[in-house]
Amino acid sequence: MRISIITASALFVRDAVGATAELLAEQLRGRGHAVERIAIPFEAKALGAIPEQMLACKLLELSTGEPDLVIALQFPAYLSRCPKLRVWLLEHFATAYEPIEGGRDRETRIIHGMIRAADAASLNAAEKIFAGSEPIAGRLRTLQGLGFIDVLEAPSGNDPSDWDAILRRLLD
Amino acid sequence: MRVVIASTFVPFIRGGGTKIVEDLHRELLRRGIESETVLIPFRSNWRDIAAQTAAIRLLDLTQSGGRESDRLIAIRTPSYAIRHPNKVAWFIHHHRGAYDLWGTPWCDMPDTPEGRHRRDMMRRSDDLYLRECRRVFTNSHIVAGRVLEFNGLRPNDILYPPLESDHLFRPGPFGDYLLYVSRLNTIKRQTLAIEAMAHTDPDVKLVIAGTGDDAFYAATLEARVAELQLGGRVRFTGWISDAEKAELTAGCCGALYLAFDEDSYGYSTLEAFHARKPVITLADSGGSLEVIEDGYNGSVCEPEPRALAEAMNHLWRDRTDGRRRGDNAYISLARCGIDWDRVIENLTA
């Protein structure tokens, strides 16, 4: 299969999701798949700039190259309009889910609301969703329509036997 | 200095547009410059381009990870739409259907109100975003001419893309075959090389290296070789590694680059030059004509089989002259300024 793995992160920064994306790519290639790593630049520190970065992800054609499958690992990469999108959510915009809205300014409340609404729409449209941890799964359960979400914890190494079950779930 | 190299690409396909990004990144790192690449998937379907350009425009790479980036180098269209106060473009081609190919049989856009509207959008967006760049460089005089003609902007200079510094191409013996390394594609005109073989001396051999995205074209080439009974003299290698390519280049008596109306000279021309081999190209090949001079470092002939056969015969018969041209080919690299130091000095100044 041709598989695109999509992340979204700051440039010049090596984060845990990027490392897992590399391991996932290596495991898939080791099993004979053609893999493309797509890293969308994303700057999470400036809250006011997040909506336009979300829109950029929505408008980009991340399914270019006719992949058989697109696996997104990170907010806001999964906002893309991909017909064969599967989400293994290793990192999302967690603060948008924190239940202390009254203590935040208006702009923050609005942007957090946008993030939750965009998450709900995109994740409901995905073919499959898995969470990378129980806290992420718990937050996603607060979104309408998603139902139960399985947790797949990312292995830290590249032992193929640690990845077998995960790849089965992602690719089936 | 922190540099971001941005470009667009089609996932799962590697070509000149991705190679230039990878090579530039590597060369910046070698010089101790902090570098990061951004490759944005881009579908070149004319109807999808405006929305994707808007997406690219929404990206602001001024800061990353809380730190400023000093320079954005934008390569493939329309990556120069990314917001950055200190960007330069190393522009390698337009969406040609909206420019010089408009109204020709090779145009991918219809001459309808919608097609014209979208053509004009592309031109205006290029006009605007290229002018935001502190400097605009192109990869050939041909592309520079199009930027001037269509966008009304005179590029600052031509920066020919060099091979990576640790390439494997070295001189070798002048063997009994000519070599054509390229993607198998109608625009590369391997057919013409095969037709020419029917007119060369009977001992001339041709090796065609590369794979194709069009299985029908590849099958057509093999069928034509059989039809002309050239089976023992024309060999297809299929996909080969860089090491195999370097070995084949080192052992040939000359190389071919027969593409039609290309924007640049093609990496295989450079590879042959580094191996001190002369290159035969055609009068309508485009970018290769900027570096290949007839009789000096190769041959330029008319795009027809007999003229090409004559040029191939010459390199096969007269290896002494072939060596002279090959030595000149190597000298041409410096003469044309095909050099990473020059590229990086200009892009980071």
Short mmCIF file of C-alpha atoms in Angstrom, two decimals:
data_model
loop_
_atom_site.label_atom_id
_atom_site.label_comp_id
_atom_site.label_asym_id
_atom_site.label_seq_id
_atom_site.Cartn_x
_atom_site.Cartn_y
_atom_site.Cartn_z
CA MET A 1 0.00 0.00 0.00
CA ARG A 2 0.94 3.65 -0.42
CA ILE A 3 0.61 5.29 2.98
CA SER A 4 1.05 8.95 3.93
CA ILE A 5 1.86 9.71 7.57
CA ILE A 6 1.02 13.29 8.51
CA THR A 7 2.21 15.31 11.47
CA ALA A 8 2.06 19.01 12.30
CA SER A 9 4.76 20.55 14.44
CA ALA A 10 7.16 23.44 14.94
CA LEU A 11 10.19 23.58 12.68
CA PHE A 12 13.64 22.95 14.16
CA VAL A 13 12.06 20.98 17.01
CA ARG A 14 12.28 17.20 17.34
CA ASP A 15 9.23 16.10 19.32
CA ALA A 16 7.95 12.74 20.52
CA VAL A 17 5.23 12.57 17.86
CA GLY A 18 7.79 13.13 15.12
CA ALA A 19 9.92 10.33 16.56
CA THR A 20 6.92 7.98 16.64
CA ALA A 21 6.06 8.97 13.06
CA GLU A 22 9.56 7.95 12.00
CA LEU A 23 9.26 4.61 13.81
CA LEU A 24 5.84 4.00 12.27
CA ALA A 25 7.22 4.80 8.79
CA GLU A 26 10.14 2.42 9.37
CA GLN A 27 7.82 -0.38 10.49
CA LEU A 28 5.51 0.09 7.51
CA ARG A 29 8.43 0.16 5.06
CA GLY A 30 9.79 -2.96 6.70
CA ARG A 31 6.51 -4.67 5.82
CA GLY A 32 6.75 -3.62 2.17
CA HIS A 33 4.60 -0.49 2.11
CA ALA A 34 5.56 2.71 0.30
CA VAL A 35 5.51 5.46 2.92
CA GLU A 36 5.59 9.24 2.62
CA ARG A 37 6.18 11.41 5.68
CA ILE A 38 4.43 14.75 5.48
CA ALA A 39 5.23 17.31 8.18
CA ILE A 40 3.07 20.43 8.15
CA PRO A 41 4.62 23.41 9.93
CA PHE A 42 2.54 24.32 12.97
CA GLU A 43 3.22 26.88 15.66
CA ALA A 44 1.11 26.20 18.76
CA LYS A 45 2.52 29.01 20.89
CA ALA A 46 0.59 31.87 19.30
CA LEU A 47 -3.06 31.10 20.06
CA GLY A 48 -4.35 33.88 17.79
CA ALA A 49 -2.62 32.32 14.78
CA ILE A 50 -4.14 28.87 15.32
CA PRO A 51 -7.37 29.36 13.34
CA GLU A 52 -5.49 30.29 10.16
CA GLN A 53 -3.17 27.31 10.58
CA MET A 54 -6.24 25.08 11.00
CA LEU A 55 -7.68 26.54 7.81
CA ALA A 56 -4.39 25.93 5.98
CA CYS A 57 -4.59 22.24 6.93
CA LYS A 58 -8.17 22.12 5.74
CA LEU A 59 -7.27 23.62 2.35
CA LEU A 60 -4.11 21.65 1.65
CA GLU A 61 -4.52 18.57 -0.54
CA LEU A 62 -2.83 16.13 1.81
CA SER A 63 -4.10 13.16 -0.19
CA THR A 64 -2.04 14.24 -3.22
CA GLY A 65 -0.02 11.37 -4.66
CA GLU A 66 -3.00 8.98 -4.51
CA PRO A 67 -2.19 7.23 -1.23
CA ASP A 68 -4.24 4.16 -0.30
CA LEU A 69 -4.30 5.40 3.27
CA VAL A 70 -3.52 8.60 5.17
CA ILE A 71 -2.60 8.33 8.86
CA ALA A 72 -2.67 11.59 10.81
CA LEU A 73 -1.03 11.70 14.22
CA GLN A 74 -1.40 15.23 15.49
CA PHE A 75 -3.59 18.33 15.64
CA PRO A 76 -4.33 19.99 13.22
CA ALA A 77 -3.07 17.54 10.53
CA TYR A 78 -6.31 15.54 10.67
CA LEU A 79 -8.40 18.55 9.65
CA SER A 80 -7.38 17.87 6.05
CA ARG A 81 -10.02 16.69 3.60
CA CYS A 82 -8.65 13.19 3.04
CA PRO A 83 -11.05 10.49 1.86
CA LYS A 84 -9.02 7.64 3.38
CA LEU A 85 -8.08 9.30 6.64
CA ARG A 86 -7.27 7.32 9.77
CA VAL A 87 -6.33 9.15 12.92
CA TRP A 88 -3.99 7.83 15.57
CA LEU A 89 -4.14 10.82 17.86
CA LEU A 90 -0.88 11.09 19.73
CA GLU A 91 -1.19 14.80 20.43
CA HIS A 92 -4.07 17.21 20.26
CA PHE A 93 -4.80 20.69 21.56
CA ALA A 94 -5.50 19.54 25.10
CA THR A 95 -6.07 22.94 26.69
CA ALA A 96 -9.12 23.42 24.46
CA TYR A 97 -10.73 20.61 26.46
CA GLU A 98 -9.97 21.88 29.94
CA PRO A 99 -13.21 22.63 31.82
CA ILE A 100 -12.30 26.11 33.12
CA GLU A 101 -13.75 28.22 30.36
CA GLY A 102 -15.06 30.88 32.74
CA GLY A 103 -11.51 31.80 33.69
CA ARG A 104 -10.35 32.51 30.15
CA ASP A 105 -10.65 35.61 28.01
CA ARG A 106 -13.18 35.81 25.20
CA GLU A 107 -10.70 35.20 22.35
CA THR A 108 -9.37 32.09 24.07
CA ARG A 109 -12.88 30.75 24.66
CA ILE A 110 -13.81 31.33 21.02
CA ILE A 111 -10.65 29.69 19.65
CA HIS A 112 -10.98 26.72 22.01
CA GLY A 113 -14.59 26.33 20.87
CA MET A 114 -13.45 26.37 17.23
CA ILE A 115 -10.86 23.70 17.93
CA ARG A 116 -13.40 21.40 19.59
CA ALA A 117 -15.91 21.95 16.77
CA ALA A 118 -13.29 21.29 14.07
CA ASP A 119 -12.08 18.20 15.95
CA ALA A 120 -15.61 16.83 16.17
CA ALA A 121 -16.30 17.38 12.47
CA SER A 122 -12.99 15.97 11.21
CA LEU A 123 -12.73 13.05 13.59
CA ASN A 124 -16.30 12.00 12.89
CA ALA A 125 -15.45 11.99 9.17
CA ALA A 126 -12.32 9.84 9.62
CA GLU A 127 -12.45 6.15 8.71
CA LYS A 128 -10.95 5.15 12.06
CA ILE A 129 -9.80 6.90 15.22
CA PHE A 130 -7.47 5.68 17.91
CA ALA A 131 -6.04 7.67 20.79
CA GLY A 132 -2.41 7.51 21.84
CA SER A 133 -3.25 7.69 25.54
CA GLU A 134 -6.15 7.35 27.96
CA PRO A 135 -6.30 11.12 28.71
CA ILE A 136 -6.64 11.91 24.99
CA ALA A 137 -9.32 9.23 24.59
CA GLY A 138 -11.13 10.68 27.60
CA ARG A 139 -11.17 14.18 26.17
CA LEU A 140 -12.33 12.99 22.75
CA ARG A 141 -15.25 11.17 24.38
CA THR A 142 -16.63 14.59 25.31
CA LEU A 143 -17.08 15.34 21.60
CA GLN A 144 -20.47 14.52 20.14
CA GLY A 145 -20.85 11.42 18.05
CA LEU A 146 -17.43 9.83 18.51
CA GLY A 147 -18.44 7.07 20.92
CA PHE A 148 -15.85 4.72 22.38
CA ILE A 149 -12.25 5.28 21.30
CA ASP A 150 -9.58 2.62 21.66
CA VAL A 151 -6.20 3.51 23.05
CA LEU A 152 -3.08 2.39 21.16
CA GLU A 153 0.05 3.32 23.05
CA ALA A 154 3.06 4.02 20.84
CA PRO A 155 6.04 1.69 21.37
CA SER A 156 9.26 3.53 22.06
CA GLY A 157 11.50 1.16 20.10
CA ASN A 158 11.56 -0.48 16.71
CA ASP A 159 11.07 -4.12 17.66
CA PRO A 160 8.62 -5.31 14.98
CA SER A 161 6.72 -7.52 17.45
CA ASP A 162 5.82 -4.42 19.51
CA TRP A 163 4.23 -2.91 16.42
CA ASP A 164 2.30 -5.89 15.01
CA ALA A 165 -0.94 -5.27 16.90
CA ILE A 166 -0.85 -1.51 16.27
CA LEU A 167 -0.31 -1.89 12.55
CA ARG A 168 -3.08 -4.48 12.35
CA ARG A 169 -5.51 -2.02 13.93
CA LEU A 170 -4.36 0.95 11.82
CA LEU A 171 -4.37 -0.88 8.50
CA ASP A 172 -7.33 -3.26 8.81
CA MET B 1 21.77 31.63 10.79
CA ARG B 2 18.50 29.68 10.63
CA VAL B 3 17.18 28.93 7.16
CA VAL B 4 13.89 27.33 6.14
CA ILE B 5 13.72 25.80 2.65
CA ALA B 6 10.12 25.52 1.47
CA SER B 7 8.77 23.83 -1.61
CA THR B 8 5.75 21.98 -2.94
CA PHE B 9 5.84 18.36 -4.07
CA VAL B 10 3.80 15.35 -5.08
CA PRO B 11 4.13 12.65 -2.41
CA PHE B 12 5.65 9.34 -3.55
CA ILE B 13 7.35 11.02 -6.51
CA ARG B 14 10.96 12.16 -6.41
CA GLY B 15 12.35 14.36 -9.16
CA GLY B 16 14.38 17.48 -9.81
CA GLY B 17 12.10 19.59 -7.59
CA THR B 18 12.67 17.45 -4.49
CA LYS B 19 16.34 16.80 -5.24
CA ILE B 20 17.15 20.52 -5.30
CA VAL B 21 15.58 20.88 -1.81
CA GLU B 22 17.43 17.90 -0.36
CA ASP B 23 20.76 18.96 -1.88
CA LEU B 24 20.43 22.58 -0.74
CA HIS B 25 19.52 21.45 2.80
CA ARG B 26 22.56 19.17 2.95
CA GLU B 27 24.89 21.86 1.62
CA LEU B 28 23.62 24.44 4.13
CA LEU B 29 24.19 22.00 7.00
CA ARG B 30 27.71 21.26 5.71
CA ARG B 31 28.48 24.96 6.02
CA GLY B 32 27.24 25.09 9.61
CA ILE B 33 23.98 26.84 8.72
CA GLU B 34 20.94 25.60 10.64
CA SER B 35 18.46 24.42 8.03
CA GLU B 36 14.99 22.86 7.99
CA THR B 37 12.89 21.76 5.02
CA VAL B 38 9.16 22.14 4.51
CA LEU B 39 7.67 20.06 1.70
CA ILE B 40 4.01 20.84 1.11
CA PRO B 41 1.91 18.35 -0.85
CA PHE B 42 0.55 20.10 -3.88
CA ARG B 43 -1.85 18.88 -6.56
CA SER B 44 -1.15 20.60 -9.87
CA ASN B 45 -4.69 20.19 -11.18
CA TRP B 46 -5.54 23.68 -12.43
CA ARG B 47 -8.88 23.78 -10.58
CA ASP B 48 -7.27 22.96 -7.22
CA ILE B 49 -4.41 25.44 -7.37
CA ALA B 50 -6.15 28.57 -6.02
CA ALA B 51 -7.33 26.90 -2.79
CA GLN B 52 -3.93 25.34 -2.19
CA THR B 53 -2.20 28.67 -2.82
CA ALA B 54 -4.50 30.21 -0.21
CA ALA B 55 -3.48 27.44 2.22
CA ILE B 56 0.18 28.13 1.60
CA ARG B 57 -0.44 31.84 2.09
CA LEU B 58 -1.92 31.08 5.50
CA LEU B 59 1.40 29.63 6.64
CA ASP B 60 3.66 32.10 8.40
CA LEU B 61 7.18 30.76 9.00
CA THR B 62 8.63 33.91 10.54
CA GLN B 63 8.89 32.15 13.88
CA SER B 64 9.16 28.54 14.77
CA GLY B 65 9.43 26.89 18.14
CA GLY B 66 9.42 30.38 19.65
CA ARG B 67 12.51 31.48 17.68
CA GLU B 68 12.87 33.60 14.56
CA SER B 69 13.99 32.01 11.32
CA ASP B 70 16.34 34.34 9.46
CA ARG B 71 15.62 33.37 5.90
CA LEU B 72 13.00 31.53 3.88
CA ILE B 73 14.18 30.05 0.59
CA ALA B 74 11.18 29.17 -1.59
CA ILE B 75 11.71 26.74 -4.44
CA ARG B 76 8.74 25.29 -6.33
CA THR B 77 5.63 27.24 -7.25
CA PRO B 78 3.79 28.66 -5.30
CA SER B 79 5.82 28.16 -2.09
CA TYR B 80 6.91 31.83 -2.23
CA ALA B 81 3.35 32.67 -1.08
CA ILE B 82 4.38 31.64 2.47
CA ARG B 83 4.60 34.66 4.75
CA HIS B 84 8.09 35.60 5.87
CA PRO B 85 9.70 39.04 6.07
CA ASN B 86 13.00 37.83 4.66
CA LYS B 87 12.29 35.40 1.85
CA VAL B 88 14.09 34.73 -1.42
CA ALA B 89 12.90 32.60 -4.31
CA TRP B 90 14.98 30.09 -6.23
CA PHE B 91 12.30 29.78 -8.85
CA ILE B 92 12.44 26.62 -10.97
CA HIS B 93 9.28 26.84 -13.10
CA HIS B 94 5.81 28.29 -13.43
CA HIS B 95 2.64 26.27 -13.75
CA ARG B 96 3.40 26.34 -17.46
CA GLY B 97 -0.16 25.73 -18.63
CA ALA B 98 -1.03 29.18 -17.32
CA TYR B 99 2.03 30.73 -18.96
CA ASP B 100 4.06 29.78 -22.02
CA LEU B 101 2.05 26.61 -22.76
CA TRP B 102 -1.29 28.46 -22.69
CA GLY B 103 -3.03 28.02 -26.04
CA THR B 104 -0.70 25.18 -27.11
CA PRO B 105 -1.57 21.47 -27.38
CA TRP B 106 0.43 20.88 -24.15
CA CYS B 107 -1.71 23.23 -22.05
CA ASP B 108 -3.56 21.49 -19.20
CA MET B 109 -6.18 24.25 -18.85
CA PRO B 110 -9.21 24.89 -21.06
CA ASP B 111 -9.64 28.14 -22.96
CA THR B 112 -13.01 28.81 -21.29
CA PRO B 113 -14.15 31.66 -19.04
CA GLU B 114 -13.26 29.55 -15.98
CA GLY B 115 -9.91 28.47 -17.44
CA ARG B 116 -8.98 32.05 -18.34
CA HIS B 117 -10.08 33.28 -14.92
CA ARG B 118 -7.96 30.68 -13.13
CA ARG B 119 -4.99 31.35 -15.44
CA ASP B 120 -5.20 35.05 -14.52
CA MET B 121 -5.47 34.21 -10.80
CA MET B 122 -2.27 32.18 -10.99
CA ARG B 123 -0.44 34.92 -12.85
CA ARG B 124 -1.59 37.61 -10.42
CA SER B 125 -0.72 35.57 -7.39
CA ASP B 126 2.78 34.90 -8.82
CA ASP B 127 3.12 38.62 -9.65
CA LEU B 128 2.28 39.51 -6.07
CA TYR B 129 4.15 36.88 -4.08
CA LEU B 130 7.34 36.92 -6.16
CA ARG B 131 7.54 40.66 -5.57
CA GLU B 132 7.46 40.05 -1.82
CA CYS B 133 10.79 38.24 -2.13
CA ARG B 134 13.93 40.20 -1.34
CA ARG B 135 15.60 38.56 -4.33
CA VAL B 136 14.44 36.19 -7.05
CA PHE B 137 16.81 33.71 -8.66
CA THR B 138 15.97 31.20 -11.36
CA ASN B 139 17.55 27.90 -12.39
CA SER B 140 18.04 28.90 -16.04
CA HIS B 141 17.94 31.80 -18.47
CA ILE B 142 14.80 30.28 -20.02
CA VAL B 143 12.90 30.50 -16.74
CA ALA B 144 14.32 33.98 -16.05
CA GLY B 145 13.03 35.07 -19.45
CA ARG B 146 9.53 33.78 -18.67
CA VAL B 147 9.47 35.56 -15.29
CA LEU B 148 10.39 38.80 -17.06
CA GLU B 149 7.96 38.28 -19.93
CA PHE B 150 4.92 37.17 -17.94
CA ASN B 151 5.41 38.60 -14.45
CA GLY B 152 7.23 41.77 -15.45
CA LEU B 153 9.97 41.03 -12.94
CA ARG B 154 13.66 40.82 -13.78
CA PRO B 155 15.27 38.03 -11.68
CA ASN B 156 18.42 39.02 -9.82
CA ASP B 157 20.54 36.21 -11.25
CA ILE B 158 20.67 32.66 -12.56
CA LEU B 159 21.71 29.98 -10.07
CA TYR B 160 22.22 26.68 -11.85
CA PRO B 161 21.53 23.75 -9.49
CA PRO B 162 24.77 21.79 -8.95
CA LEU B 163 25.08 18.09 -8.11
CA GLU B 164 25.48 17.28 -4.42
CA SER B 165 29.11 17.65 -3.26
CA ASP B 166 29.59 13.95 -2.53
CA HIS B 167 28.27 12.69 -5.86
CA LEU B 168 29.83 9.58 -7.34
CA PHE B 169 30.47 10.77 -10.89
CA ARG B 170 34.09 10.29 -11.95
CA PRO B 171 35.94 10.06 -15.28
CA GLY B 172 36.60 6.64 -16.80
CA PRO B 173 37.52 4.91 -20.07
CA PHE B 174 35.71 5.94 -23.26
CA GLY B 175 33.87 2.69 -23.99
CA ASP B 176 31.85 1.57 -27.00
CA TYR B 177 28.43 2.82 -25.95
CA LEU B 178 26.48 6.04 -25.65
CA LEU B 179 24.32 6.56 -22.60
CA TYR B 180 20.93 8.16 -22.13
CA VAL B 181 19.90 8.44 -18.46
CA SER B 182 16.44 9.85 -17.89
CA ARG B 183 12.91 9.08 -16.88
CA LEU B 184 11.26 7.15 -19.74
CA ASN B 185 8.81 9.73 -20.98
CA THR B 186 7.64 11.04 -24.36
CA ILE B 187 9.06 14.50 -23.58
CA LYS B 188 12.52 12.97 -23.08
CA ARG B 189 12.34 11.48 -26.60
CA GLN B 190 14.12 8.17 -26.12
CA THR B 191 12.26 7.22 -29.34
CA LEU B 192 14.48 9.58 -31.30
CA ALA B 193 17.61 7.94 -29.88
CA ILE B 194 16.31 4.53 -30.98
CA GLU B 195 15.39 5.79 -34.45
CA ALA B 196 18.88 7.30 -34.76
CA MET B 197 20.45 3.94 -33.93
CA ALA B 198 19.07 2.62 -37.24
CA HIS B 199 21.34 5.15 -38.99
CA THR B 200 24.56 4.87 -36.96
CA ASP B 201 27.59 2.73 -37.65
CA PRO B 202 26.68 -0.90 -36.95
CA ASP B 203 28.99 -1.16 -33.94
CA VAL B 204 27.59 1.82 -32.03
CA LYS B 205 25.75 0.78 -28.88
CA LEU B 206 23.22 2.64 -26.80
CA VAL B 207 22.30 2.15 -23.15
CA ILE B 208 18.98 3.64 -22.02
CA ALA B 209 18.78 3.92 -18.23
CA GLY B 210 15.75 4.87 -16.17
CA THR B 211 12.19 3.88 -15.50
CA GLY B 212 8.94 5.37 -16.66
CA ASP B 213 5.64 6.43 -15.21
CA ASP B 214 3.99 5.41 -18.49
CA ALA B 215 4.20 1.64 -19.02
CA PHE B 216 2.80 2.02 -22.54
CA TYR B 217 5.66 4.31 -23.60
CA ALA B 218 8.27 1.93 -22.16
CA ALA B 219 6.66 -0.97 -24.06
CA THR B 220 6.61 1.11 -27.25
CA LEU B 221 10.35 1.73 -26.96
CA GLU B 222 11.14 -1.94 -26.56
CA ALA B 223 8.84 -2.85 -29.46
CA ARG B 224 10.57 -0.32 -31.71
CA VAL B 225 13.99 -1.74 -30.83
CA ALA B 226 12.74 -5.19 -31.84
CA GLU B 227 11.15 -3.85 -35.03
CA LEU B 228 14.40 -2.16 -36.11
CA GLN B 229 16.35 -5.30 -35.13
CA LEU B 230 18.54 -3.34 -32.73
CA GLY B 231 18.25 -5.90 -29.95
CA GLY B 232 21.99 -6.52 -29.60
CA ARG B 233 22.87 -2.83 -29.70
CA VAL B 234 20.28 -1.11 -27.52
CA ARG B 235 20.04 -2.09 -23.87
CA PHE B 236 17.45 -0.94 -21.32
CA THR B 237 18.69 -1.07 -17.75
CA GLY B 238 15.44 -0.21 -15.96
CA TRP B 239 15.92 1.35 -12.52
CA ILE B 240 19.56 1.66 -11.47
CA SER B 241 21.23 2.85 -8.28
CA ASP B 242 23.37 6.01 -8.17
CA ALA B 243 26.48 3.84 -8.00
CA GLU B 244 25.44 1.91 -11.13
CA LYS B 245 24.60 5.16 -12.89
CA ALA B 246 28.03 6.58 -12.02
CA GLU B 247 29.72 3.43 -13.32
CA LEU B 248 27.78 3.51 -16.60
CA THR B 249 28.52 7.21 -17.04
CA ALA B 250 32.23 6.68 -16.35
CA GLY B 251 32.43 4.03 -19.09
CA CYS B 252 30.48 5.66 -21.93
CA CYS B 253 31.91 7.52 -24.91
CA GLY B 254 29.24 10.19 -24.67
CA ALA B 255 25.87 10.96 -23.16
CA LEU B 256 22.54 12.04 -24.65
CA TYR B 257 20.01 14.51 -23.32
CA LEU B 258 17.18 14.82 -25.83
CA ALA B 259 14.32 16.34 -23.82
CA PHE B 260 11.93 18.71 -25.56
CA ASP B 261 11.73 22.35 -24.41
CA GLU B 262 12.93 21.76 -20.84
CA ASP B 263 13.34 24.50 -18.25
CA SER B 264 16.82 23.38 -17.21
CA TYR B 265 19.72 21.25 -18.37
CA GLY B 266 18.75 18.02 -16.64
CA TYR B 267 20.84 16.41 -13.90
CA SER B 268 22.14 13.73 -16.28
CA THR B 269 23.90 16.47 -18.27
CA LEU B 270 25.71 17.57 -15.11
CA GLU B 271 26.54 13.98 -14.20
CA ALA B 272 28.15 13.48 -17.61
CA PHE B 273 30.06 16.77 -17.29
CA HIS B 274 31.46 15.68 -13.92
CA ALA B 275 32.56 12.40 -15.55
CA ARG B 276 34.25 14.44 -18.32
CA LYS B 277 31.93 13.12 -21.01
CA PRO B 278 30.52 15.14 -23.91
CA VAL B 279 26.74 15.44 -24.18
CA ILE B 280 24.61 15.42 -27.31
CA THR B 281 21.46 17.50 -27.15
CA LEU B 282 18.93 18.83 -29.63
CA ALA B 283 18.34 22.32 -30.98
CA ASP B 284 14.88 22.45 -29.35
CA SER B 285 15.83 20.90 -25.99
CA GLY B 286 15.67 24.17 -24.06
CA GLY B 287 17.74 24.44 -20.87
CA SER B 288 20.54 22.10 -21.94
CA LEU B 289 21.45 24.62 -24.67
CA GLU B 290 22.60 27.02 -21.96
CA VAL B 291 25.53 24.76 -21.06
CA ILE B 292 26.13 22.52 -24.10
CA GLU B 293 28.01 24.13 -26.99
CA ASP B 294 28.24 22.33 -30.30
CA GLY B 295 31.78 21.12 -30.93
CA TYR B 296 33.09 22.41 -27.60
CA ASN B 297 31.69 20.20 -24.85
CA GLY B 298 29.17 18.16 -26.83
CA SER B 299 26.95 18.41 -29.88
CA VAL B 300 23.76 20.27 -30.66
CA CYS B 301 21.87 18.75 -33.55
CA GLU B 302 18.52 19.02 -35.23
CA PRO B 303 15.77 16.86 -33.69
CA GLU B 304 15.74 14.22 -36.40
CA PRO B 305 17.26 10.70 -36.46
CA ARG B 306 19.92 11.15 -39.16
CA ALA B 307 21.39 14.31 -37.61
CA LEU B 308 21.43 12.65 -34.21
CA ALA B 309 23.04 9.51 -35.69
CA GLU B 310 25.80 11.63 -37.19
CA ALA B 311 26.57 13.19 -33.78
CA MET B 312 26.55 9.74 -32.15
CA ASN B 313 28.85 8.36 -34.87
CA HIS B 314 31.30 11.18 -34.30
CA LEU B 315 31.66 10.46 -30.58
CA TRP B 316 31.93 6.74 -31.25
CA ARG B 317 34.50 7.07 -34.06
CA ASP B 318 36.65 9.87 -32.69
CA ARG B 319 37.32 9.17 -29.02
CA THR B 320 40.20 11.64 -29.04
CA ASP B 321 37.83 14.44 -29.92
CA GLY B 322 35.33 12.97 -27.45
CA ARG B 323 37.94 13.24 -24.68
CA ARG B 324 38.67 16.84 -25.66
CA ARG B 325 34.98 17.68 -25.51
CA GLY B 326 34.64 15.80 -22.25
CA ASP B 327 37.47 17.80 -20.68
CA ASN B 328 35.76 20.96 -21.88
CA ALA B 329 32.51 19.72 -20.34
CA TYR B 330 34.22 19.55 -16.96
CA ILE B 331 35.66 23.05 -17.44
CA SER B 332 32.14 24.27 -18.34
CA LEU B 333 30.94 23.52 -14.81
CA ALA B 334 33.11 26.30 -13.40
CA ARG B 335 32.64 28.53 -16.43
CA CYS B 336 28.85 28.45 -15.98
CA GLY B 337 29.17 29.01 -12.22
CA ILE B 338 27.61 25.64 -11.35
CA ASP B 339 28.87 25.69 -7.81
CA TRP B 340 27.29 25.36 -4.35
CA ASP B 341 29.37 28.13 -2.78
CA ARG B 342 27.97 30.58 -5.29
CA VAL B 343 24.40 29.30 -4.82
CA ILE B 344 24.52 29.53 -1.03
CA GLU B 345 26.27 32.87 -0.96
CA ASN B 346 23.47 34.34 -3.08
CA LEU B 347 20.58 32.67 -1.30
CA THR B 348 21.74 33.62 2.18
CA ALA B 349 23.17 37.11 1.48
#
